[in-house]
mmCIF file of C-alpha atoms in Angstrom:
data_model
loop_
_atom_site.group_PDB
_atom_site.id
_atom_site.type_symbol
_atom_site.label_atom_id
_atom_site.label_comp_id
_atom_site.label_asym_id
_atom_site.label_seq_id
_atom_site.Cartn_x
_atom_site.Cartn_y
_atom_site.Cartn_z
ATOM 1 C CA UNK A 1 -123.535 243.884 22.237
ATOM 2 C CA UNK A 2 -125.626 242.968 19.195
ATOM 3 C CA UNK A 3 -127.510 245.641 17.338
ATOM 4 C CA UNK A 4 -131.194 245.150 16.618
ATOM 5 C CA UNK A 5 -130.688 243.626 13.168
ATOM 6 C CA UNK A 6 -128.076 241.130 14.425
ATOM 7 C CA UNK A 7 -130.267 240.238 17.362
ATOM 8 C CA UNK A 8 -133.296 239.490 15.177
ATOM 9 C CA UNK A 9 -131.129 237.545 12.697
ATOM 10 C CA UNK A 10 -129.706 235.360 15.498
ATOM 11 C CA UNK A 11 -133.188 234.863 16.919
ATOM 12 C CA UNK A 12 -134.515 233.815 13.521
ATOM 13 C CA UNK A 13 -131.624 231.345 13.128
ATOM 14 C CA UNK A 14 -132.386 229.898 16.549
ATOM 15 C CA UNK A 15 -136.081 229.564 15.712
ATOM 16 C CA UNK A 16 -135.121 227.723 12.506
ATOM 17 C CA UNK A 17 -132.898 225.302 14.431
ATOM 18 C CA UNK A 18 -135.708 224.605 16.897
ATOM 19 C CA UNK A 19 -138.066 223.891 13.997
ATOM 20 C CA UNK A 20 -135.457 221.465 12.595
ATOM 21 C CA UNK A 21 -135.398 219.585 15.935
ATOM 22 C CA UNK A 22 -132.191 221.055 17.424
ATOM 23 C CA UNK A 23 -133.817 222.090 20.676
ATOM 24 C CA UNK A 24 -131.079 221.066 23.162
ATOM 25 C CA UNK A 25 -127.510 222.341 23.582
ATOM 26 C CA UNK A 26 -124.880 219.576 23.903
ATOM 27 C CA UNK A 27 -121.842 221.745 24.544
ATOM 28 C CA UNK A 28 -121.368 224.875 26.567
ATOM 29 C CA UNK A 29 -119.386 226.441 23.694
ATOM 30 C CA UNK A 30 -119.882 226.084 19.931
ATOM 31 C CA UNK A 31 -117.760 223.520 18.085
ATOM 32 C CA UNK A 32 -116.145 224.316 14.741
ATOM 33 C CA UNK A 33 -116.890 221.097 12.847
ATOM 34 C CA UNK A 34 -114.934 222.213 9.820
ATOM 35 C CA UNK A 35 -111.736 222.635 11.841
ATOM 36 C CA UNK A 36 -112.363 219.342 13.612
ATOM 37 C CA UNK A 37 -112.748 217.503 10.304
ATOM 38 C CA UNK A 38 -109.477 219.003 9.033
ATOM 39 C CA UNK A 39 -107.629 217.859 12.172
ATOM 40 C CA UNK A 40 -108.997 214.326 11.810
ATOM 41 C CA UNK A 41 -107.885 214.241 8.167
ATOM 42 C CA UNK A 42 -104.342 215.273 9.160
ATOM 43 C CA UNK A 43 -104.259 212.550 11.851
ATOM 44 C CA UNK A 44 -105.273 209.895 9.336
ATOM 45 C CA UNK A 45 -102.535 211.048 6.960
ATOM 46 C CA UNK A 46 -99.789 210.433 9.548
ATOM 47 C CA UNK A 47 -98.171 206.939 9.396
ATOM 48 C CA UNK A 48 -99.372 204.517 12.067
ATOM 49 C CA UNK A 49 -96.769 203.369 14.620
ATOM 50 C CA UNK A 50 -95.490 199.840 14.212
ATOM 51 C CA UNK A 51 -97.382 197.374 16.413
ATOM 52 C CA UNK A 52 -95.578 196.246 19.531
ATOM 53 C CA UNK A 53 -94.057 192.792 19.317
ATOM 54 C CA UNK A 54 -96.282 190.139 20.820
ATOM 55 C CA UNK A 55 -94.828 188.503 23.929
ATOM 56 C CA UNK A 56 -93.290 185.098 23.333
ATOM 57 C CA UNK A 57 -95.707 182.292 24.260
ATOM 58 C CA UNK A 58 -94.915 180.632 27.553
ATOM 59 C CA UNK A 59 -93.799 177.050 27.265
ATOM 60 C CA UNK A 60 -96.275 174.691 28.888
ATOM 61 C CA UNK A 61 -94.943 172.600 31.743
ATOM 62 C CA UNK A 62 -94.284 168.946 30.901
ATOM 63 C CA UNK A 63 -94.327 166.950 34.160
ATOM 64 C CA UNK A 64 -93.246 163.737 32.433
ATOM 65 C CA UNK A 65 -90.196 165.460 30.932
ATOM 66 C CA UNK A 66 -89.352 167.043 34.292
ATOM 67 C CA UNK A 67 -89.667 163.629 35.940
ATOM 68 C CA UNK A 68 -87.372 162.149 33.307
ATOM 69 C CA UNK A 69 -84.659 164.716 33.989
ATOM 70 C CA UNK A 70 -84.913 164.264 37.757
ATOM 71 C CA UNK A 71 -84.913 160.472 37.557
ATOM 72 C CA UNK A 72 -81.965 160.313 35.149
ATOM 73 C CA UNK A 73 -79.890 162.495 37.475
ATOM 74 C CA UNK A 74 -80.327 160.074 40.401
ATOM 75 C CA UNK A 75 -77.167 158.003 40.844
ATOM 76 C CA UNK A 76 -78.488 155.644 43.530
ATOM 77 C CA UNK A 77 -81.720 154.693 45.277
ATOM 78 C CA UNK A 78 -81.292 157.320 47.985
ATOM 79 C CA UNK A 79 -80.886 159.957 45.278
ATOM 80 C CA UNK A 80 -83.968 158.660 43.485
ATOM 81 C CA UNK A 81 -86.001 158.772 46.693
ATOM 82 C CA UNK A 82 -84.915 162.389 47.226
ATOM 83 C CA UNK A 83 -85.743 163.291 43.602
ATOM 84 C CA UNK A 84 -89.230 161.832 43.928
ATOM 85 C CA UNK A 85 -89.810 163.601 47.228
ATOM 86 C CA UNK A 86 -88.841 166.917 45.597
ATOM 87 C CA UNK A 87 -90.997 166.370 42.485
ATOM 88 C CA UNK A 88 -93.926 168.808 42.420
ATOM 89 C CA UNK A 89 -95.549 167.814 39.133
ATOM 90 C CA UNK A 90 -98.001 165.263 40.556
ATOM 91 C CA UNK A 91 -101.043 166.615 42.396
ATOM 92 C CA UNK A 92 -101.444 163.326 44.293
ATOM 93 C CA UNK A 93 -98.539 164.389 46.482
ATOM 94 C CA UNK A 94 -100.592 167.202 48.011
ATOM 95 C CA UNK A 95 -103.250 164.883 49.388
ATOM 96 C CA UNK A 96 -101.043 162.041 50.612
ATOM 97 C CA UNK A 97 -99.706 161.575 54.121
ATOM 98 C CA UNK A 98 -96.492 159.832 53.106
ATOM 99 C CA UNK A 99 -94.507 159.003 50.013
ATOM 100 C CA UNK A 100 -94.326 155.224 49.587
ATOM 101 C CA UNK A 101 -90.974 154.420 48.002
ATOM 102 C CA UNK A 102 -90.052 150.774 48.570
ATOM 103 C CA UNK A 103 -89.693 147.860 50.954
ATOM 104 C CA UNK A 104 -87.358 144.903 51.004
ATOM 105 C CA UNK A 105 -83.739 144.647 49.912
ATOM 106 C CA UNK A 106 -82.295 146.341 46.805
ATOM 107 C CA UNK A 107 -80.487 143.748 44.744
ATOM 108 C CA UNK A 108 -83.114 141.060 45.410
ATOM 109 C CA UNK A 109 -83.640 138.691 42.497
ATOM 110 C CA UNK A 110 -87.377 139.466 42.318
ATOM 111 C CA UNK A 111 -88.892 142.949 42.212
ATOM 112 C CA UNK A 112 -92.640 143.315 42.659
ATOM 113 C CA UNK A 113 -94.230 146.407 41.105
ATOM 114 C CA UNK A 114 -97.656 147.189 42.528
ATOM 115 C CA UNK A 115 -100.078 149.892 41.506
ATOM 116 C CA UNK A 116 -100.452 152.652 44.128
ATOM 117 C CA UNK A 117 -100.571 152.939 47.920
ATOM 118 C CA UNK A 118 -103.796 152.294 49.766
ATOM 119 C CA UNK A 119 -104.875 153.665 53.129
ATOM 120 C CA UNK A 120 -102.558 151.463 55.189
ATOM 121 C CA UNK A 121 -99.579 152.076 52.913
ATOM 122 C CA UNK A 122 -100.190 155.826 52.960
ATOM 123 C CA UNK A 123 -100.258 155.789 56.754
ATOM 124 C CA UNK A 124 -97.101 153.703 57.200
ATOM 125 C CA UNK A 125 -95.094 154.859 54.158
ATOM 126 C CA UNK A 126 -94.395 151.277 52.952
ATOM 127 C CA UNK A 127 -95.929 149.282 50.083
ATOM 128 C CA UNK A 128 -98.164 146.243 50.657
ATOM 129 C CA UNK A 129 -98.726 146.426 54.412
ATOM 130 C CA UNK A 130 -102.502 145.865 54.628
ATOM 131 C CA UNK A 131 -104.445 142.652 54.064
ATOM 132 C CA UNK A 132 -103.212 142.505 50.476
ATOM 133 C CA UNK A 133 -99.653 142.890 51.711
ATOM 134 C CA UNK A 134 -99.987 140.006 54.158
ATOM 135 C CA UNK A 135 -101.315 137.812 51.364
ATOM 136 C CA UNK A 136 -98.426 138.831 49.122
ATOM 137 C CA UNK A 137 -95.947 137.885 51.848
ATOM 138 C CA UNK A 138 -97.541 134.433 52.207
ATOM 139 C CA UNK A 139 -97.532 133.908 48.453
ATOM 140 C CA UNK A 140 -93.823 134.592 48.012
ATOM 141 C CA UNK A 141 -92.884 132.829 51.251
ATOM 142 C CA UNK A 142 -93.989 129.662 49.447
ATOM 143 C CA UNK A 143 -91.048 130.286 47.095
ATOM 144 C CA UNK A 144 -88.685 130.997 49.947
ATOM 145 C CA UNK A 145 -88.706 134.739 49.167
ATOM 146 C CA UNK A 146 -89.164 137.305 51.906
ATOM 147 C CA UNK A 147 -88.817 141.061 51.895
ATOM 148 C CA UNK A 148 -87.450 140.953 55.434
ATOM 149 C CA UNK A 149 -84.715 138.464 54.494
ATOM 150 C CA UNK A 150 -83.575 140.109 51.288
ATOM 151 C CA UNK A 151 -85.229 137.862 48.741
ATOM 152 C CA UNK A 152 -87.893 140.328 47.618
ATOM 153 C CA UNK A 153 -87.945 144.014 46.714
ATOM 154 C CA UNK A 154 -91.250 145.874 46.385
ATOM 155 C CA UNK A 155 -92.375 149.215 44.992
ATOM 156 C CA UNK A 156 -95.375 150.796 43.254
ATOM 157 C CA UNK A 157 -95.937 152.684 40.023
ATOM 158 C CA UNK A 158 -97.221 155.664 42.028
ATOM 159 C CA UNK A 159 -95.659 156.637 45.352
ATOM 160 C CA UNK A 160 -98.670 158.652 46.562
ATOM 161 C CA UNK A 161 -102.160 157.436 47.357
ATOM 162 C CA UNK A 162 -104.909 158.611 44.967
ATOM 163 C CA UNK A 163 -107.861 160.175 46.821
ATOM 164 C CA UNK A 164 -110.461 157.617 47.915
ATOM 165 C CA UNK A 165 -108.297 154.921 46.264
ATOM 166 C CA UNK A 166 -109.492 156.021 42.833
ATOM 167 C CA UNK A 167 -107.714 154.687 39.764
ATOM 168 C CA UNK A 168 -104.775 156.866 38.678
ATOM 169 C CA UNK A 169 -105.212 158.831 35.473
ATOM 170 C CA UNK A 170 -103.122 158.155 32.369
ATOM 171 C CA UNK A 171 -101.326 161.475 32.941
ATOM 172 C CA UNK A 172 -100.422 160.549 36.523
ATOM 173 C CA UNK A 173 -99.070 157.200 35.404
ATOM 174 C CA UNK A 174 -97.068 158.728 32.546
ATOM 175 C CA UNK A 175 -95.336 161.295 34.757
ATOM 176 C CA UNK A 176 -94.243 158.612 37.250
ATOM 177 C CA UNK A 177 -93.005 156.065 34.696
ATOM 178 C CA UNK A 178 -89.549 157.721 34.360
ATOM 179 C CA UNK A 179 -89.043 157.314 38.108
ATOM 180 C CA UNK A 180 -90.164 153.675 37.922
ATOM 181 C CA UNK A 181 -87.819 152.940 35.030
ATOM 182 C CA UNK A 182 -84.896 154.425 36.942
ATOM 183 C CA UNK A 183 -85.974 152.526 40.056
ATOM 184 C CA UNK A 184 -85.812 149.218 38.209
ATOM 185 C CA UNK A 185 -82.419 150.081 36.736
ATOM 186 C CA UNK A 186 -80.957 150.950 40.143
ATOM 187 C CA UNK A 187 -82.517 147.995 42.016
ATOM 188 C CA UNK A 188 -81.395 145.679 39.182
ATOM 189 C CA UNK A 189 -83.632 142.618 39.729
ATOM 190 C CA UNK A 190 -83.523 139.455 37.635
ATOM 191 C CA UNK A 191 -87.309 139.211 37.363
ATOM 192 C CA UNK A 192 -90.117 141.734 37.489
ATOM 193 C CA UNK A 193 -93.517 140.769 38.867
ATOM 194 C CA UNK A 194 -96.112 143.107 37.362
ATOM 195 C CA UNK A 195 -99.102 143.178 39.708
ATOM 196 C CA UNK A 196 -102.362 144.668 38.497
ATOM 197 C CA UNK A 197 -103.624 146.696 35.556
ATOM 198 C CA UNK A 198 -101.846 149.953 36.424
ATOM 199 C CA UNK A 199 -98.499 148.168 36.609
ATOM 200 C CA UNK A 200 -99.203 146.372 33.342
ATOM 201 C CA UNK A 201 -100.010 149.661 31.655
ATOM 202 C CA UNK A 202 -96.834 151.296 32.993
ATOM 203 C CA UNK A 203 -94.400 148.460 32.257
ATOM 204 C CA UNK A 204 -95.998 146.451 29.446
ATOM 205 C CA UNK A 205 -98.027 149.156 27.725
ATOM 206 C CA UNK A 206 -101.189 147.038 27.958
ATOM 207 C CA UNK A 207 -104.135 146.481 30.273
ATOM 208 C CA UNK A 208 -106.322 143.458 30.943
ATOM 209 C CA UNK A 209 -104.388 141.711 33.697
ATOM 210 C CA UNK A 210 -106.720 138.688 33.792
ATOM 211 C CA UNK A 211 -105.768 138.002 30.149
ATOM 212 C CA UNK A 212 -102.087 138.896 30.530
ATOM 213 C CA UNK A 213 -101.411 136.986 33.747
ATOM 214 C CA UNK A 214 -99.473 133.748 33.583
ATOM 215 C CA UNK A 215 -97.632 134.603 30.350
ATOM 216 C CA UNK A 216 -94.065 135.803 30.460
ATOM 217 C CA UNK A 217 -93.381 139.147 28.876
ATOM 218 C CA UNK A 218 -90.500 141.578 28.861
ATOM 219 C CA UNK A 219 -90.293 144.945 30.587
ATOM 220 C CA UNK A 220 -87.262 147.229 30.612
ATOM 221 C CA UNK A 221 -85.134 144.422 29.194
ATOM 222 C CA UNK A 222 -86.046 141.951 31.952
ATOM 223 C CA UNK A 223 -88.410 138.955 32.079
ATOM 224 C CA UNK A 224 -91.729 140.055 33.537
ATOM 225 C CA UNK A 225 -94.561 137.964 34.922
ATOM 226 C CA UNK A 226 -97.958 139.706 35.036
ATOM 227 C CA UNK A 227 -100.063 138.657 38.015
ATOM 228 C CA UNK A 228 -103.404 139.648 39.473
ATOM 229 C CA UNK A 229 -103.107 141.963 42.451
ATOM 230 C CA UNK A 230 -103.494 140.404 45.930
ATOM 231 C CA UNK A 231 -106.424 142.768 46.554
ATOM 232 C CA UNK A 232 -108.166 141.135 43.583
ATOM 233 C CA UNK A 233 -107.461 137.691 45.052
ATOM 234 C CA UNK A 234 -109.049 138.746 48.343
ATOM 235 C CA UNK A 235 -112.205 139.702 46.446
ATOM 236 C CA UNK A 236 -112.070 136.626 44.197
ATOM 237 C CA UNK A 237 -110.643 133.687 46.165
ATOM 238 C CA UNK A 238 -111.183 131.298 43.257
ATOM 239 C CA UNK A 239 -108.445 133.160 41.345
ATOM 240 C CA UNK A 240 -105.829 132.075 43.888
ATOM 241 C CA UNK A 241 -105.379 128.825 41.939
ATOM 242 C CA UNK A 242 -104.197 130.804 38.915
ATOM 243 C CA UNK A 243 -101.944 132.976 41.073
ATOM 244 C CA UNK A 244 -100.332 129.841 42.500
ATOM 245 C CA UNK A 245 -99.621 128.632 38.959
ATOM 246 C CA UNK A 246 -97.992 131.991 38.197
ATOM 247 C CA UNK A 247 -95.835 131.694 41.311
ATOM 248 C CA UNK A 248 -94.689 128.218 40.253
ATOM 249 C CA UNK A 249 -93.527 129.697 36.947
ATOM 250 C CA UNK A 250 -91.529 132.336 38.803
ATOM 251 C CA UNK A 251 -89.981 129.683 41.034
ATOM 252 C CA UNK A 252 -89.019 127.592 38.020
ATOM 253 C CA UNK A 253 -87.450 130.637 36.348
ATOM 254 C CA UNK A 254 -85.376 131.304 39.439
ATOM 255 C CA UNK A 255 -84.208 127.691 39.459
#
């Protein structure tokens, strides 16, 4: 209990605080600010703990490198087909019905490298089976070469159809090139026929097939003839004359 003097002194102190603007209690019990300041000073004087080591950065996935390892490990065409089927780095695989690996006979003197499967190829799982494929068959039949009789071997740069037949991206092409290079090595043709811009980019490192066509180049250590794609010839029949000239060069090279 406070005596009268203490009571009036406390009341006067409270009135003074109210006059100074302290008219609301923030804590149920008084806080000793002096003791609090001393505790904070002691805390600052203590050494800070060493910072925890930052986690090592995660290595980014490199689909092209993964494809290279998988392709190099394939010892034959069946092994390469299995390696491509197991490859998960290309998003095109998720939207395709079938993987399109090859058609014709391994060991044929001529290997045709197309661009990517279309709707018909995606449905059947074989390259060049639509209208463009029928035209291709007629073109090479003029040279006595047939995929059904072992004179022709056919594949594509990409084994999966791009959505809506869009053009493959540079990244998609780059990640499939190691498989294509191994495919050529295992099939071991004498001559490569590079059909279309995507194939020219993958094998010759250049685009502009209408400028490149008809001039021999070299791809993967083998003579390579760039040609316009049969689908282009269907849209531009006048270009068939140039394609025939390219075929005559291939026939002459084969002897």
